[in-house]
Amino acid sequence: MDKEIPILYSFRQCPYAIRARWVLLSSNVNKELSEIVLKDKPSEFLRASNSGTVPSLQFKDKIIDESIDIMICALRKNDPDGWLDMPEEGYRLIAKVEKKFKPNLDKTKYANRYPQNDNKVSRYLAIKFLIDLDKKIKGDFLFGEQPKLVDIDTFPFVRQFANIDTNWFNEFGWEKLQNWLEAFVGSNLFDKSQKKFNQWRPDAAPVFFP
Ligand SMILES: N[C@@H](CCC(=O)N[C@@H](CS)C(=O)NCC(=O)O)C(=O)O
């Protein structure tokens, strides 16, 4: 990763891509960014990425197509703020976000895509997860005064949930969660990570980011 400039296939609004871009920015990994429109994936991207999902980080000899692996790979090279210095419990929570919270978030946000599902149950379980998360915040973040990998991993999904209906979300009267979320979405790094790019076309000149 040191000299080679990898290509990040990304989609601006994708929560998985947001967390990958966030870490790549913090780790100072130079990259080319190819903005993928999910409904119009170029065949070059599909040939490169087995999963056909964003984010995918392509090197000359390999491609990483899981956002958590992209984050860990970048941080193992350069972790200026010690985000990997996290208790084992953080990894358990990362798995829970993926396996428990994200499915219930999707079933709440995109309820019409799950006609067989009892959406009230999914919404309840998503909120229950957030109530527990709110209680876990010690200091400003999940493990104290500084964010760790799990905070970065989780905030794009909490943001997605909050954005379903911001007023409704804020009415919960979270003790800590609202400020925790704001610490990310109100930051300069978030602004940088949300820079807009035109849809990538394989014949266009490469776009470097940052
Ligand atoms: N487990 C993958 C999931 C990535 C993912 O599902 N990304 C969505 C966009 S948010 C995607 O590319 N979906 C493929 C599609 O919609 O065709 C990761 O963590 O990177």
Short mmCIF file of C-alpha atoms in Angstrom, two decimals, residues 27-182:
data_model
loop_
_atom_site.label_atom_id
_atom_site.label_comp_id
_atom_site.label_asym_id
_atom_site.label_seq_id
_atom_site.Cartn_x
_atom_site.Cartn_y
_atom_site.Cartn_z
CA SER A 27 -4.60 6.69 7.37
CA ASN A 28 -3.56 8.98 4.54
CA VAL A 29 -3.85 6.32 1.88
CA ASN A 30 -3.69 7.93 -1.54
CA LYS A 31 -6.06 6.31 -3.94
CA GLU A 32 -7.93 6.67 -7.14
CA LEU A 33 -11.64 6.93 -6.53
CA SER A 34 -14.12 5.36 -8.91
CA GLU A 35 -17.67 6.41 -8.08
CA ILE A 36 -19.99 3.53 -8.85
CA VAL A 37 -23.68 3.96 -9.53
CA LEU A 38 -25.16 0.75 -8.16
CA LYS A 39 -27.84 0.54 -10.84
CA ASP A 40 -25.27 0.96 -13.58
CA LYS A 41 -22.15 -0.96 -12.56
CA PRO A 42 -19.49 -0.90 -15.27
CA SER A 43 -18.38 -4.34 -16.44
CA GLU A 44 -14.76 -3.39 -15.58
CA PHE A 45 -15.83 -3.05 -11.96
CA LEU A 46 -17.73 -6.34 -12.00
CA ARG A 47 -14.74 -8.10 -13.50
CA ALA A 48 -12.46 -6.69 -10.81
CA SER A 49 -14.69 -7.27 -7.78
CA ASN A 50 -16.07 -10.77 -7.16
CA SER A 51 -18.76 -9.48 -4.87
CA GLY A 52 -19.71 -6.53 -7.09
CA THR A 53 -20.18 -4.50 -3.93
CA VAL A 54 -18.77 -1.17 -2.83
CA PRO A 55 -16.46 -0.38 -1.26
CA SER A 56 -13.81 -2.48 -2.98
CA LEU A 57 -10.15 -1.56 -2.84
CA GLN A 58 -8.16 -2.81 -5.79
CA PHE A 59 -4.41 -3.31 -5.78
CA LYS A 60 -2.33 -4.65 -8.67
CA ASP A 61 -2.47 -8.20 -7.34
CA LYS A 62 -5.57 -8.33 -5.12
CA ILE A 63 -8.87 -6.73 -4.32
CA ILE A 64 -10.38 -6.26 -0.87
CA ASP A 65 -14.15 -6.18 -1.06
CA GLU A 66 -15.21 -6.09 2.59
CA SER A 67 -15.24 -2.65 4.19
CA ILE A 68 -14.05 -3.96 7.56
CA ASP A 69 -11.05 -5.57 5.85
CA ILE A 70 -10.27 -2.33 4.00
CA MET A 71 -10.35 -0.43 7.29
CA ILE A 72 -8.15 -2.91 9.13
CA CYS A 73 -5.69 -3.17 6.22
CA ALA A 74 -5.28 0.63 6.10
CA LEU A 75 -4.98 0.98 9.86
CA ARG A 76 -2.37 -1.76 10.09
CA LYS A 77 -0.22 0.40 7.80
CA ASN A 78 -0.97 3.66 9.51
CA ASP A 79 -3.13 4.16 12.57
CA PRO A 80 -2.32 7.71 13.73
CA ASP A 81 -5.10 7.84 16.32
CA GLY A 82 -4.81 4.31 17.68
CA TRP A 83 -8.22 3.13 16.41
CA LEU A 84 -7.06 -0.50 16.41
CA ASP A 85 -6.11 -0.23 20.05
CA MET A 86 -9.52 -1.53 21.07
CA PRO A 87 -10.71 -4.20 23.52
CA GLU A 88 -11.95 -7.51 22.09
CA GLU A 89 -15.49 -6.44 22.99
CA GLY A 90 -15.26 -3.88 20.18
CA TYR A 91 -14.95 -6.65 17.60
CA ARG A 92 -17.98 -8.43 19.08
CA LEU A 93 -19.95 -5.22 18.74
CA ILE A 94 -18.77 -4.79 15.13
CA ALA A 95 -20.17 -8.27 14.37
CA LYS A 96 -23.44 -7.39 16.10
CA VAL A 97 -23.83 -4.20 14.05
CA GLU A 98 -23.44 -6.24 10.87
CA LYS A 99 -25.55 -9.26 11.82
CA LYS A 100 -28.23 -7.72 14.03
CA PHE A 101 -28.53 -3.96 13.63
CA LYS A 102 -27.99 -3.57 9.89
CA PRO A 103 -30.71 -6.08 8.87
CA ASN A 104 -33.22 -4.40 11.18
CA LEU A 105 -32.16 -0.98 9.94
CA ASP A 106 -32.75 -2.09 6.34
CA LYS A 107 -36.14 -3.57 7.21
CA THR A 108 -37.11 -0.29 8.88
CA LYS A 109 -35.75 2.02 6.19
CA TYR A 110 -36.80 -0.03 3.19
CA ALA A 111 -39.93 -1.60 4.70
CA ASN A 112 -41.60 -1.93 1.27
CA ARG A 113 -38.82 -4.28 0.14
CA TYR A 114 -39.78 -6.74 2.89
CA PRO A 115 -43.53 -7.28 2.50
CA GLN A 116 -43.47 -10.54 4.51
CA ASN A 117 -41.63 -8.97 7.41
CA ASP A 118 -43.20 -7.59 10.56
CA ASN A 119 -41.66 -4.15 10.30
CA LYS A 120 -42.75 -3.12 13.77
CA VAL A 121 -40.60 -5.89 15.23
CA SER A 122 -37.58 -4.87 13.13
CA ARG A 123 -38.01 -1.24 14.14
CA TYR A 124 -38.31 -2.23 17.79
CA LEU A 125 -35.14 -4.35 17.59
CA ALA A 126 -33.21 -1.58 15.82
CA ILE A 127 -34.25 0.91 18.49
CA LYS A 128 -33.41 -1.56 21.25
CA PHE A 129 -29.93 -1.92 19.76
CA LEU A 130 -29.53 1.87 19.78
CA ILE A 131 -30.75 2.15 23.37
CA ASP A 132 -28.07 -0.38 24.37
CA LEU A 133 -25.48 1.45 22.27
CA ASP A 134 -26.38 4.74 23.95
CA LYS A 135 -25.77 3.10 27.34
CA LYS A 136 -22.42 1.71 26.21
CA ILE A 137 -21.00 5.14 25.42
CA LYS A 138 -18.49 5.94 28.12
CA GLY A 139 -17.17 9.45 28.00
CA ASP A 140 -17.76 10.62 24.46
CA PHE A 141 -17.19 7.34 22.65
CA LEU A 142 -17.75 3.62 23.10
CA PHE A 143 -14.46 3.04 24.87
CA GLY A 144 -13.76 6.40 26.44
CA GLU A 145 -12.72 9.82 25.30
CA GLN A 146 -11.37 8.75 21.90
CA PRO A 147 -13.07 6.86 19.09
CA LYS A 148 -11.94 3.36 18.21
CA LEU A 149 -12.51 1.19 15.16
CA VAL A 150 -15.96 0.17 16.41
CA ASP A 151 -17.14 3.79 16.62
CA ILE A 152 -16.07 4.44 13.02
CA ASP A 153 -17.55 1.13 11.94
CA THR A 154 -20.93 1.90 13.48
CA PHE A 155 -21.65 5.60 12.99
CA PRO A 156 -22.60 5.44 9.27
CA PHE A 157 -25.39 2.98 10.11
CA VAL A 158 -26.66 5.03 13.05
CA ARG A 159 -26.62 8.05 10.72
CA GLN A 160 -28.65 6.07 8.20
CA PHE A 161 -31.17 5.17 10.89
CA ALA A 162 -31.36 8.75 12.18
CA ASN A 163 -31.91 10.03 8.65
CA ILE A 164 -35.06 7.93 8.23
CA ASP A 165 -36.76 10.67 10.27
CA THR A 166 -34.42 13.04 12.09
CA ASN A 167 -37.12 14.63 14.27
CA TRP A 168 -38.40 11.23 15.38
CA PHE A 169 -34.84 10.07 16.09
CA ASN A 170 -34.04 13.17 18.14
CA GLU A 171 -37.22 12.80 20.18
CA PHE A 172 -35.84 9.66 21.82
CA GLY A 173 -33.86 11.88 24.17
CA TRP A 174 -30.66 9.86 23.88
CA GLU A 175 -28.28 10.59 26.68
CA LYS A 176 -25.14 10.29 24.59
CA LEU A 177 -25.91 8.86 21.17
CA GLN A 178 -26.90 12.13 19.49
CA ASN A 179 -23.65 13.86 20.53
CA TRP A 180 -21.68 10.76 19.62
CA LEU A 181 -23.19 10.81 16.12
CA GLU A 182 -22.66 14.55 15.78
#
